Tab-separated table of N, CA and C in Angstrom:
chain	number	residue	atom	x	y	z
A	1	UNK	N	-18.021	-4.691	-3.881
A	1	UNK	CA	-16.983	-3.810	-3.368
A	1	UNK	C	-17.495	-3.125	-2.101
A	2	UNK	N	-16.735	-2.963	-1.358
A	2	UNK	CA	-17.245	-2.449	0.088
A	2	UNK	C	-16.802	-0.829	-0.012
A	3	UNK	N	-17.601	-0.384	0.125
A	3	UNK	CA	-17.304	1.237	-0.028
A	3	UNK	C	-17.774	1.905	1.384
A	4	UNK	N	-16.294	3.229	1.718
A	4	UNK	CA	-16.532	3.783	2.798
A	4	UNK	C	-18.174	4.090	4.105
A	5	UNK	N	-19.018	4.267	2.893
A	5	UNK	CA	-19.779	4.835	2.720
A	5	UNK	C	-21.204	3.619	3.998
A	6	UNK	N	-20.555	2.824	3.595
A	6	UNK	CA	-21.217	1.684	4.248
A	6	UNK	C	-20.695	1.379	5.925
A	7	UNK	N	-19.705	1.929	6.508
A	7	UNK	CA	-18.944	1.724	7.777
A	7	UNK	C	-20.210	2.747	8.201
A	8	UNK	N	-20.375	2.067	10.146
A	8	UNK	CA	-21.668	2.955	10.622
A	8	UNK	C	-22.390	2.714	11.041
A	9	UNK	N	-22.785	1.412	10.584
A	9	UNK	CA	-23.818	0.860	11.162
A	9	UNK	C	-23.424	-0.268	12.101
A	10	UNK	N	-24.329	-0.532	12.886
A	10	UNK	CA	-24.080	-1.518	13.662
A	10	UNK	C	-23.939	-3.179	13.355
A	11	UNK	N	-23.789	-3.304	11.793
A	11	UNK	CA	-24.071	-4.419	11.590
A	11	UNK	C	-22.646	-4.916	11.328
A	12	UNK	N	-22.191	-6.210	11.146
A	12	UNK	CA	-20.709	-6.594	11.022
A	12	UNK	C	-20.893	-6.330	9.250
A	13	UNK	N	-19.252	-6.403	8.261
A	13	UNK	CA	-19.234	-5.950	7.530
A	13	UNK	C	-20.111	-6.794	6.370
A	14	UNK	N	-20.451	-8.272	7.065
A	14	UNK	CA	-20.482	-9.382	6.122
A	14	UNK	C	-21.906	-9.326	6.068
A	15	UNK	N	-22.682	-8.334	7.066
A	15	UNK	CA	-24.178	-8.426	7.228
A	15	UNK	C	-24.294	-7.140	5.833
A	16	UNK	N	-23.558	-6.401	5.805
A	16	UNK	CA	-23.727	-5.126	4.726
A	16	UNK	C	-23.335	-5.394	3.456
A	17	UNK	N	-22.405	-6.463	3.415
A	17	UNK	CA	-22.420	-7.185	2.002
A	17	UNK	C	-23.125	-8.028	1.430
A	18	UNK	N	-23.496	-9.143	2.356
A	18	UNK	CA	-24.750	-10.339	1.973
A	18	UNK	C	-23.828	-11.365	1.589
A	19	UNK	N	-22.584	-11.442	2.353
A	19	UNK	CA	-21.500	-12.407	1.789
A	19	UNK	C	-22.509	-13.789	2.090
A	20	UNK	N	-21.621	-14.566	1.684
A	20	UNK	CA	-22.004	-15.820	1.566
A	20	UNK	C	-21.921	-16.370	2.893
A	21	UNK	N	-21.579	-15.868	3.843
A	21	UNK	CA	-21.245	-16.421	5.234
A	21	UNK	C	-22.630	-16.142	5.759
A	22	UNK	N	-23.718	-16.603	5.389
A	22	UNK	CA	-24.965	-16.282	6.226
A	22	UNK	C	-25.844	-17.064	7.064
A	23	UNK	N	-24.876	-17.815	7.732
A	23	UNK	CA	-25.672	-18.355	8.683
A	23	UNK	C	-25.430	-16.935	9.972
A	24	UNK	N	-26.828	-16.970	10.677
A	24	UNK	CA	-26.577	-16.008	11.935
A	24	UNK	C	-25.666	-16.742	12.760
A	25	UNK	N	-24.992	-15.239	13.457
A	25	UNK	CA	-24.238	-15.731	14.492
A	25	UNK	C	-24.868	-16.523	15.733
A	26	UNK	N	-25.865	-16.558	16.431
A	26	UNK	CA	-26.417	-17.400	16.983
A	26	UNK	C	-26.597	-18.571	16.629
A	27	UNK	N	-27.521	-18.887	15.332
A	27	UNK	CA	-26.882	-20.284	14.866
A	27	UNK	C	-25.623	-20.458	14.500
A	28	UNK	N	-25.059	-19.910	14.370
A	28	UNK	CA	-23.170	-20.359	13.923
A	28	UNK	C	-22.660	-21.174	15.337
A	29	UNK	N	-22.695	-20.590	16.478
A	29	UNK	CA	-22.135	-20.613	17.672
A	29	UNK	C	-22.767	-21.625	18.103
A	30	UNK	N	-24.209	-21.954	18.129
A	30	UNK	CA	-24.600	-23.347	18.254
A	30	UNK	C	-23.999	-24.547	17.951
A	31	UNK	N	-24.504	-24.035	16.551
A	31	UNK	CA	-23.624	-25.403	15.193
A	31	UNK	C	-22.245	-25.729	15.567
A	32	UNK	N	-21.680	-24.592	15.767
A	32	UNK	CA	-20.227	-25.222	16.030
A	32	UNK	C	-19.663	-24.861	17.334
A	33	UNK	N	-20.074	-24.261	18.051
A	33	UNK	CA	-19.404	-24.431	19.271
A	33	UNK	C	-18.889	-23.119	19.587
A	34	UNK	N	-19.434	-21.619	19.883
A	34	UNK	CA	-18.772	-20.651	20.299
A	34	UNK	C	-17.500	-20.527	20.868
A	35	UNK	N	-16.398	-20.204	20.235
A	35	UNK	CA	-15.278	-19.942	21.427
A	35	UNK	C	-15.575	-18.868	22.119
A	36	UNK	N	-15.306	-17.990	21.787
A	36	UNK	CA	-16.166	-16.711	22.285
A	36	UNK	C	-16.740	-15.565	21.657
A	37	UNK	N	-17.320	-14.566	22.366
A	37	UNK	CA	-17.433	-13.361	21.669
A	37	UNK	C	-16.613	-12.292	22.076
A	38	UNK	N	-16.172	-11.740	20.531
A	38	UNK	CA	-15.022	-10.600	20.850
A	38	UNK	C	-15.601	-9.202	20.331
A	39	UNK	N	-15.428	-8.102	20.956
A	39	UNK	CA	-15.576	-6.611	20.047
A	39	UNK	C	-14.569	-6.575	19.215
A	40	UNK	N	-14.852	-5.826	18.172
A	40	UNK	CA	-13.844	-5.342	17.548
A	40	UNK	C	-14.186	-4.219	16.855
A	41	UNK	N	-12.969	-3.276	17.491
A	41	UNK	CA	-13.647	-1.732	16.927
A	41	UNK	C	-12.754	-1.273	16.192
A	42	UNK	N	-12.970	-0.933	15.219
A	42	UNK	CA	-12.107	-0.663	13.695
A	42	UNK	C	-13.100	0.257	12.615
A	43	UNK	N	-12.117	1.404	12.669
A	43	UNK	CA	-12.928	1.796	11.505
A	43	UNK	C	-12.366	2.354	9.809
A	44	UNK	N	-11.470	1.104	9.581
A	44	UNK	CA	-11.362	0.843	7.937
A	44	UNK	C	-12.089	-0.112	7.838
A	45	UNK	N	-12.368	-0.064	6.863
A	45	UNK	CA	-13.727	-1.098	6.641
A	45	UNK	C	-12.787	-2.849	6.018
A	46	UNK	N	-11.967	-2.816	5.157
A	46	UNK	CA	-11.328	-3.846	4.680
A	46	UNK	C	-10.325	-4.409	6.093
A	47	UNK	N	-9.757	-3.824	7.051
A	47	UNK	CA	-8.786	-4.560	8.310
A	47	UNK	C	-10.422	-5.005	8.815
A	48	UNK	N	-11.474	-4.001	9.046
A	48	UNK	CA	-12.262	-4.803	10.196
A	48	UNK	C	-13.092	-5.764	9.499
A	49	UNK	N	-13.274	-5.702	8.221
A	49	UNK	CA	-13.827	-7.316	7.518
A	49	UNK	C	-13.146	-8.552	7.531
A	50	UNK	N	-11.864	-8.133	7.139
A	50	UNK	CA	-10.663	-9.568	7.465
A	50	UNK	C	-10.342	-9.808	9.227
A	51	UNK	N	-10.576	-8.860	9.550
A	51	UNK	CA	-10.410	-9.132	12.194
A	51	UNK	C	-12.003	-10.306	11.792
A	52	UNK	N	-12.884	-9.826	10.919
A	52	UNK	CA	-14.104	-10.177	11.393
A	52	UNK	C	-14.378	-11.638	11.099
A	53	UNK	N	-13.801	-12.219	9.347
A	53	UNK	CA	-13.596	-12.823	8.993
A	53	UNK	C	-12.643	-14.024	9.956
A	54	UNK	N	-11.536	-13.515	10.707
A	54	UNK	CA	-10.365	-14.715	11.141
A	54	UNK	C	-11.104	-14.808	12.576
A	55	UNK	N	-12.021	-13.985	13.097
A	55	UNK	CA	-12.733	-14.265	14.204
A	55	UNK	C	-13.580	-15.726	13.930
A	56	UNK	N	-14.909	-15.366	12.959
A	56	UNK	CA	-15.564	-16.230	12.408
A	56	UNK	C	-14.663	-17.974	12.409
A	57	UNK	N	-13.744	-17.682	11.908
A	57	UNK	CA	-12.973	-18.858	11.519
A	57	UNK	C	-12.615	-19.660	12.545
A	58	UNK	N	-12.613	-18.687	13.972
A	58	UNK	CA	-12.443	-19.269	14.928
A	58	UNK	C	-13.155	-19.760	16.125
A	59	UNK	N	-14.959	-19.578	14.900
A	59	UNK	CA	-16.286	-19.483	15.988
A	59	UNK	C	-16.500	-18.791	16.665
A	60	UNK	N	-15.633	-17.636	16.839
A	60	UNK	CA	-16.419	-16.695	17.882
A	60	UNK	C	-17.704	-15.474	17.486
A	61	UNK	N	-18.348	-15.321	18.151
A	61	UNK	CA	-19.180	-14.445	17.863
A	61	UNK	C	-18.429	-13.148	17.893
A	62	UNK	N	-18.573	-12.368	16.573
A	62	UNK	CA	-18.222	-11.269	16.709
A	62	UNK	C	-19.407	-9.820	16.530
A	63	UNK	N	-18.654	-8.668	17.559
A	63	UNK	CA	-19.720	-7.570	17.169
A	63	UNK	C	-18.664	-6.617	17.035
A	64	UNK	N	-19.104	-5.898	16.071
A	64	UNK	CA	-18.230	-5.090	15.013
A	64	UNK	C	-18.355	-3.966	15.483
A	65	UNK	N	-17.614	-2.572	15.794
A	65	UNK	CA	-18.113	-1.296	15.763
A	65	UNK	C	-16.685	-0.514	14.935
A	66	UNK	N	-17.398	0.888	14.691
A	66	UNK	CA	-16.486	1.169	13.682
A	66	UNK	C	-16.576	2.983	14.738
A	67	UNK	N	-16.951	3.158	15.059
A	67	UNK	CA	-17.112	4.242	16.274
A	67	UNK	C	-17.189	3.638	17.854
A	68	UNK	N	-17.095	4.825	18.572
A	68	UNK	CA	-16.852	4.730	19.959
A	68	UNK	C	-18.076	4.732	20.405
A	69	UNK	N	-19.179	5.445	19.867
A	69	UNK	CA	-20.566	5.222	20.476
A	69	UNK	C	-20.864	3.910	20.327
A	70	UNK	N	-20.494	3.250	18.760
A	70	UNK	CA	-21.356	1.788	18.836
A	70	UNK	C	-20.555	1.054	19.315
A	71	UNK	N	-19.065	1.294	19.787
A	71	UNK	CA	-18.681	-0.031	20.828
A	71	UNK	C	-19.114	0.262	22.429
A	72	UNK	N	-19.751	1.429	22.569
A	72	UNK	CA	-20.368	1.206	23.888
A	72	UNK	C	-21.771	0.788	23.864
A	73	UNK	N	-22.407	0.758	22.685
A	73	UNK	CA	-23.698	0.295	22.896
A	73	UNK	C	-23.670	-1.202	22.970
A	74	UNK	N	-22.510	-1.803	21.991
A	74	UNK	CA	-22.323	-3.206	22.372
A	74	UNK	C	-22.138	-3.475	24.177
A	75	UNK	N	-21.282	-2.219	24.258
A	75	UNK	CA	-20.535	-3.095	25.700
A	75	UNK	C	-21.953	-2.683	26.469
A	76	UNK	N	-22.742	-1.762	26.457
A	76	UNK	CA	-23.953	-1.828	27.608
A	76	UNK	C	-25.304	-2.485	27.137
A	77	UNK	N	-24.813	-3.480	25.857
A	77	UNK	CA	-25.940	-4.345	26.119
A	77	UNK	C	-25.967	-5.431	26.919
A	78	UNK	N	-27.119	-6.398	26.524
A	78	UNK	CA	-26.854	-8.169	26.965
A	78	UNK	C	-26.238	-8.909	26.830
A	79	UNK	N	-24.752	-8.565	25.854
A	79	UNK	CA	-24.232	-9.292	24.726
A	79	UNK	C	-22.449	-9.580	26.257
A	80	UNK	N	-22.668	-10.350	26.447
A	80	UNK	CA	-21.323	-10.720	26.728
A	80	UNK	C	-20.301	-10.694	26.169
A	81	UNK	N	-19.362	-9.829	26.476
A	81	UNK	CA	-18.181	-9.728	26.061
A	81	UNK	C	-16.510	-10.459	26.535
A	82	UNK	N	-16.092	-11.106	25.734
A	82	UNK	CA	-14.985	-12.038	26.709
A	82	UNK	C	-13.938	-11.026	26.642
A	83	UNK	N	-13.379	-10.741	25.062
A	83	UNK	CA	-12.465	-10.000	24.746
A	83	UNK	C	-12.253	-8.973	23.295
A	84	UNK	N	-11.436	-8.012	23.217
A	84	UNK	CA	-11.832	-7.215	22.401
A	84	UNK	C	-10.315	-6.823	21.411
A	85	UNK	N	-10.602	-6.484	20.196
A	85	UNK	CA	-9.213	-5.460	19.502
A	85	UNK	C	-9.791	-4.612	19.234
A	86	UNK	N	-9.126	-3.574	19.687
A	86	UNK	CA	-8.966	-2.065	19.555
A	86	UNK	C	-7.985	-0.910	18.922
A	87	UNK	N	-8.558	-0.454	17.790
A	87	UNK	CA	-7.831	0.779	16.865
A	87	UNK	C	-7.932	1.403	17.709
A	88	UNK	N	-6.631	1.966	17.858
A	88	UNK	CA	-6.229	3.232	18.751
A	88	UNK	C	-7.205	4.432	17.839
A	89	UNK	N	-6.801	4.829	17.155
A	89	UNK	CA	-7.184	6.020	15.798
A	89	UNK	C	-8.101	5.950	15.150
A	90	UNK	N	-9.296	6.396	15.456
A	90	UNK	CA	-10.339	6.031	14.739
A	90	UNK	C	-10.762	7.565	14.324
A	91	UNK	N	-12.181	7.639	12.989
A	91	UNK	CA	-12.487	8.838	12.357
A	91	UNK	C	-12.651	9.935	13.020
A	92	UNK	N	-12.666	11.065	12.631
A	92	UNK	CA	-13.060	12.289	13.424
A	92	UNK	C	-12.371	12.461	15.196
A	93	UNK	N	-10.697	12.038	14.669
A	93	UNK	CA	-10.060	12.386	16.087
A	93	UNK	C	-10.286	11.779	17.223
A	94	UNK	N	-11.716	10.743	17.291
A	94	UNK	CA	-11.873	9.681	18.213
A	94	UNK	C	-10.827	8.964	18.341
A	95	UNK	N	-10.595	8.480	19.363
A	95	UNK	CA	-9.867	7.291	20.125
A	95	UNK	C	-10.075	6.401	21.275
A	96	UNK	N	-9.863	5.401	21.199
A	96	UNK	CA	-10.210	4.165	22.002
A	96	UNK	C	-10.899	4.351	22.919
A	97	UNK	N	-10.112	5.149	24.046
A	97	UNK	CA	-9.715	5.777	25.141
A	97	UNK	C	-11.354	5.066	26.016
A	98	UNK	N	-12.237	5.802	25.598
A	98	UNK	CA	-13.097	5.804	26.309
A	98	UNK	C	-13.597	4.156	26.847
A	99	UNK	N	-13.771	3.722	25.323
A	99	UNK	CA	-13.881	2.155	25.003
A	99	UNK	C	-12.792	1.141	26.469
A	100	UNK	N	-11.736	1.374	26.067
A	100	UNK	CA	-10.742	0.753	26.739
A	100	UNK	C	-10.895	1.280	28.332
A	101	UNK	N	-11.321	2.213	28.675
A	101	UNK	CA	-12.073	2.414	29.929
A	101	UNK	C	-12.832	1.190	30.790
A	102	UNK	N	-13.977	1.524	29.890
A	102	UNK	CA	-14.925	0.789	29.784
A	102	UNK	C	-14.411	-0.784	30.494
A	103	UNK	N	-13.893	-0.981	29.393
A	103	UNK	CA	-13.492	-2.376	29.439
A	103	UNK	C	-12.929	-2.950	30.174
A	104	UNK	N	-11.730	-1.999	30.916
A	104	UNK	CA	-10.893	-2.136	32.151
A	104	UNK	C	-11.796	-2.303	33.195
A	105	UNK	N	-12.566	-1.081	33.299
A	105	UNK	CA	-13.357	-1.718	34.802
A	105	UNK	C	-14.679	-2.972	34.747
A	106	UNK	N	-14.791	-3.146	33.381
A	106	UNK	CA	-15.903	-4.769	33.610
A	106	UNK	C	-14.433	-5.841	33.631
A	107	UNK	N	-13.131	-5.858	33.560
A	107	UNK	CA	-12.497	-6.588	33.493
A	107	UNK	C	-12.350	-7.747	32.159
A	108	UNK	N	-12.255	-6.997	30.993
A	108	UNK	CA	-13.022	-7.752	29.803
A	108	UNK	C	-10.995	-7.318	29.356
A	109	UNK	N	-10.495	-8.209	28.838
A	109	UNK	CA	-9.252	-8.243	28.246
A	109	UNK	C	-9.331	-7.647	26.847
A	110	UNK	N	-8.339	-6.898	26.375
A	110	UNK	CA	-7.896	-6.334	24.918
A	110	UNK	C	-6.885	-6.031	24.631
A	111	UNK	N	-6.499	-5.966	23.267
A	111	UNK	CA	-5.188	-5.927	22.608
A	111	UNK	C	-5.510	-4.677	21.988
A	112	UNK	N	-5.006	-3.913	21.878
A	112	UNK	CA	-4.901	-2.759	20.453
A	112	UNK	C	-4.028	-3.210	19.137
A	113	UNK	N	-4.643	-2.648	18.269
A	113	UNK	CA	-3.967	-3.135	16.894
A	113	UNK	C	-3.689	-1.613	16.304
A	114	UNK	N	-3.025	-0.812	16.269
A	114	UNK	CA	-3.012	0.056	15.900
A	114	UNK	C	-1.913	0.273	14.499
A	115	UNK	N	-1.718	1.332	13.499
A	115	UNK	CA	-0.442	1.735	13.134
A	115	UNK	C	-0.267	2.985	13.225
A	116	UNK	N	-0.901	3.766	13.958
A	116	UNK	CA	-0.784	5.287	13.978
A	116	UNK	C	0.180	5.369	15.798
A	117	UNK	N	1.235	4.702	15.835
A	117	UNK	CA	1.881	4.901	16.844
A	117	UNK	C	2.585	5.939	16.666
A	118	UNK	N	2.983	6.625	15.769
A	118	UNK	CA	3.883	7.963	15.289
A	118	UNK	C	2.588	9.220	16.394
A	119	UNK	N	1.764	9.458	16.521
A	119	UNK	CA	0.654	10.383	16.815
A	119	UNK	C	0.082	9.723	18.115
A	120	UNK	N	-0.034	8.834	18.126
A	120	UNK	CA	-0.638	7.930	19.395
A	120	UNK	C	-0.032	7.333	20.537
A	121	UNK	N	1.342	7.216	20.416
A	121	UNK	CA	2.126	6.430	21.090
A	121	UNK	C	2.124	6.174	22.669
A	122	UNK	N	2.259	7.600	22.986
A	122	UNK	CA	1.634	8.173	24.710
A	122	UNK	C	0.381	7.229	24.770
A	123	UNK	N	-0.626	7.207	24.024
A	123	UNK	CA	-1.681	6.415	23.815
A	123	UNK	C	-1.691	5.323	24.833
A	124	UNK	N	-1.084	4.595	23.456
A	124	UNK	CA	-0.389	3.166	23.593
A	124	UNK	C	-0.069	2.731	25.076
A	125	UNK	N	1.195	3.212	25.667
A	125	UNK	CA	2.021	3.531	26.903
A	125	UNK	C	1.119	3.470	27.684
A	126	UNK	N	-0.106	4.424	27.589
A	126	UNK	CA	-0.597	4.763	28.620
A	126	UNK	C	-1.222	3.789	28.837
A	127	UNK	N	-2.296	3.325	28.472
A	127	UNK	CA	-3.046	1.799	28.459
A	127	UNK	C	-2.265	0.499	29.077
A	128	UNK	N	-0.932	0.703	28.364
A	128	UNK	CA	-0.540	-0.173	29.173
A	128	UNK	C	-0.469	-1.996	28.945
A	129	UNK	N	-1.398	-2.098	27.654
A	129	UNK	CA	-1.740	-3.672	27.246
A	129	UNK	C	-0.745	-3.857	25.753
A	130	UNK	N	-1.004	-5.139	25.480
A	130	UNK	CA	-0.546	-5.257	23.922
A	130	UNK	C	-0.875	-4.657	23.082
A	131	UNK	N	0.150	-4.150	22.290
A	131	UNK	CA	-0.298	-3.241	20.921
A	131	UNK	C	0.110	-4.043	19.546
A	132	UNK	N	-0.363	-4.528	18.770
A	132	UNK	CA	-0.070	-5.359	17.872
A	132	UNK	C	-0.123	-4.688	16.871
A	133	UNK	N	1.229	-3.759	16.520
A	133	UNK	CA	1.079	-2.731	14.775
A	133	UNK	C	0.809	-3.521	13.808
A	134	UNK	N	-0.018	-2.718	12.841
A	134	UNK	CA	-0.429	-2.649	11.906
A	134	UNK	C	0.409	-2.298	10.337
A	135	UNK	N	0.371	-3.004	9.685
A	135	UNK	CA	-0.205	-4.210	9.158
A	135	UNK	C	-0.056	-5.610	10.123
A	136	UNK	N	-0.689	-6.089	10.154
A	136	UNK	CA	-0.419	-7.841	10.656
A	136	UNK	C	-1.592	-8.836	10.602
A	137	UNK	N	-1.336	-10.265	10.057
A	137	UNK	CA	-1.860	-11.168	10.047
A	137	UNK	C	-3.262	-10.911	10.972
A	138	UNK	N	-4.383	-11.093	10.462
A	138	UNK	CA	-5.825	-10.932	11.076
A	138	UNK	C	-6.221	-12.122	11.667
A	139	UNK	N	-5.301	-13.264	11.597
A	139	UNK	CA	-5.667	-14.561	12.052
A	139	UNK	C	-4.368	-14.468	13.123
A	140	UNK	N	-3.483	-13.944	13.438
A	140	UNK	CA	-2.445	-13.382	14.428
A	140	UNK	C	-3.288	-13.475	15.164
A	141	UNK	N	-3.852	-11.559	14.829
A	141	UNK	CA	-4.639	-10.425	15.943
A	141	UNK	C	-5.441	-11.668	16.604
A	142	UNK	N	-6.310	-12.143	16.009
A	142	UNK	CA	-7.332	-13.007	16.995
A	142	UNK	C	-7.048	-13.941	17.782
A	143	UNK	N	-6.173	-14.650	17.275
A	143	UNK	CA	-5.219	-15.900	18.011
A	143	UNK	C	-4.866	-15.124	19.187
A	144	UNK	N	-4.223	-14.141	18.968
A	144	UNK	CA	-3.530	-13.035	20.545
A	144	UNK	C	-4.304	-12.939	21.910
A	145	UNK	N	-5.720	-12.190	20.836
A	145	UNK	CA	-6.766	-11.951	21.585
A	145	UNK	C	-7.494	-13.380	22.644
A	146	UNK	N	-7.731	-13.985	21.717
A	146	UNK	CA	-8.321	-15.474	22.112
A	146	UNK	C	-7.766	-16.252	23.321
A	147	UNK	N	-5.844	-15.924	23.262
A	147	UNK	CA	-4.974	-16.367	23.976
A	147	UNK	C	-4.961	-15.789	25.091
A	148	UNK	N	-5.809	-14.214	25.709
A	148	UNK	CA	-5.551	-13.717	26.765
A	148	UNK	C	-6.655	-14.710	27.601
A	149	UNK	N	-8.036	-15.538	26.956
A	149	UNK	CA	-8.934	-16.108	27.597
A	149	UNK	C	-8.341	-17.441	28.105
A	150	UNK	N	-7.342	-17.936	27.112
A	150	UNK	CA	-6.825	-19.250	28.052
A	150	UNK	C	-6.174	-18.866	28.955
A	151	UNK	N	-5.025	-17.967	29.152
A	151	UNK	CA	-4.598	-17.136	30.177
A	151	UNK	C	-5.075	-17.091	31.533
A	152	UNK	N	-6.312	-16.985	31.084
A	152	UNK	CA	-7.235	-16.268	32.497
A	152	UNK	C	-7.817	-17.574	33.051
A	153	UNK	N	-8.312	-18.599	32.589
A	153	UNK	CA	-8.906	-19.614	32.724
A	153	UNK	C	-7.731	-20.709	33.478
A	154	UNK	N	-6.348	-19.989	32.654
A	154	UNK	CA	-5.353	-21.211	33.692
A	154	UNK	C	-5.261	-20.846	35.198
């Protein structure tokens, strides 16, 4: 059982469970062929295991953050980033905001997945990109995401 208690760390959710999915992502992306690597910053722990899960499915390397500090430590590492989903609403009154900054000026594409548009909405608007409410298909969200890279490439 995945309990709150475990969101936090920098590791994806499947590294804090010991699921059965244990090949590393480096060898995964070898073996089969990286599509890409996506952020994904979410902090319920069950939406960002299933984003993390329909990523996987689709070979991409994923890096997980569940706060705004650890999706900037992703974004100022070595780790190339193609594209990202982003919870508007995250714990302790955080929001994207900063993240989606970020991201705009390296030119790195994202979708928000939010359902707190009732409180956030201006949010939303303001950003300006796709917002894909919540609840929805986790193999959707990524397909969406994935789809802004063929986009760019045509």
């Amino acid at each position: 059982e995945i309990m709150p208690s475990l969101v936090g760390s920098e590791m994806c959710i499947r590294d804090r469970i010991g699921s059965n999915r244990a090949i590393p992502d480096i060898e995964r992306g070898a073996l089969m062929g990286t599509v890409c690597t996506i952020l994904i910053l979410e902090d319920e722990p069950l939406i960002l295991m299933d984003l993390e899960f329909a990523a996987e499915d689709r070979n991409c390397q994923v890096l997980c953050a569940t706060t705004v500090k650890e999706a900037m430590t992703h974004i100022a590492s070595d780790a190339r980033i193609d594209v990202a989903v982003l919870d508007v609403s995250l714990k302790d009154g955080e929001t994207c905001l900063p993240v989606a900054g970020r991201l705009d000026e390296l030119e790195v594409p994202y979708l928000l997945h939010s359902g707190d548009l009732n409180r956030r909405n201006e949010t939303v608007r303001k950003l300006g990109v796709r917002h894909i409410p919540k609840p929805a298909d986790s193999h959707f969200v990524i397909e969406t995401a994935i789809g802004y890279l063929d986009k760019q490439s045509a």
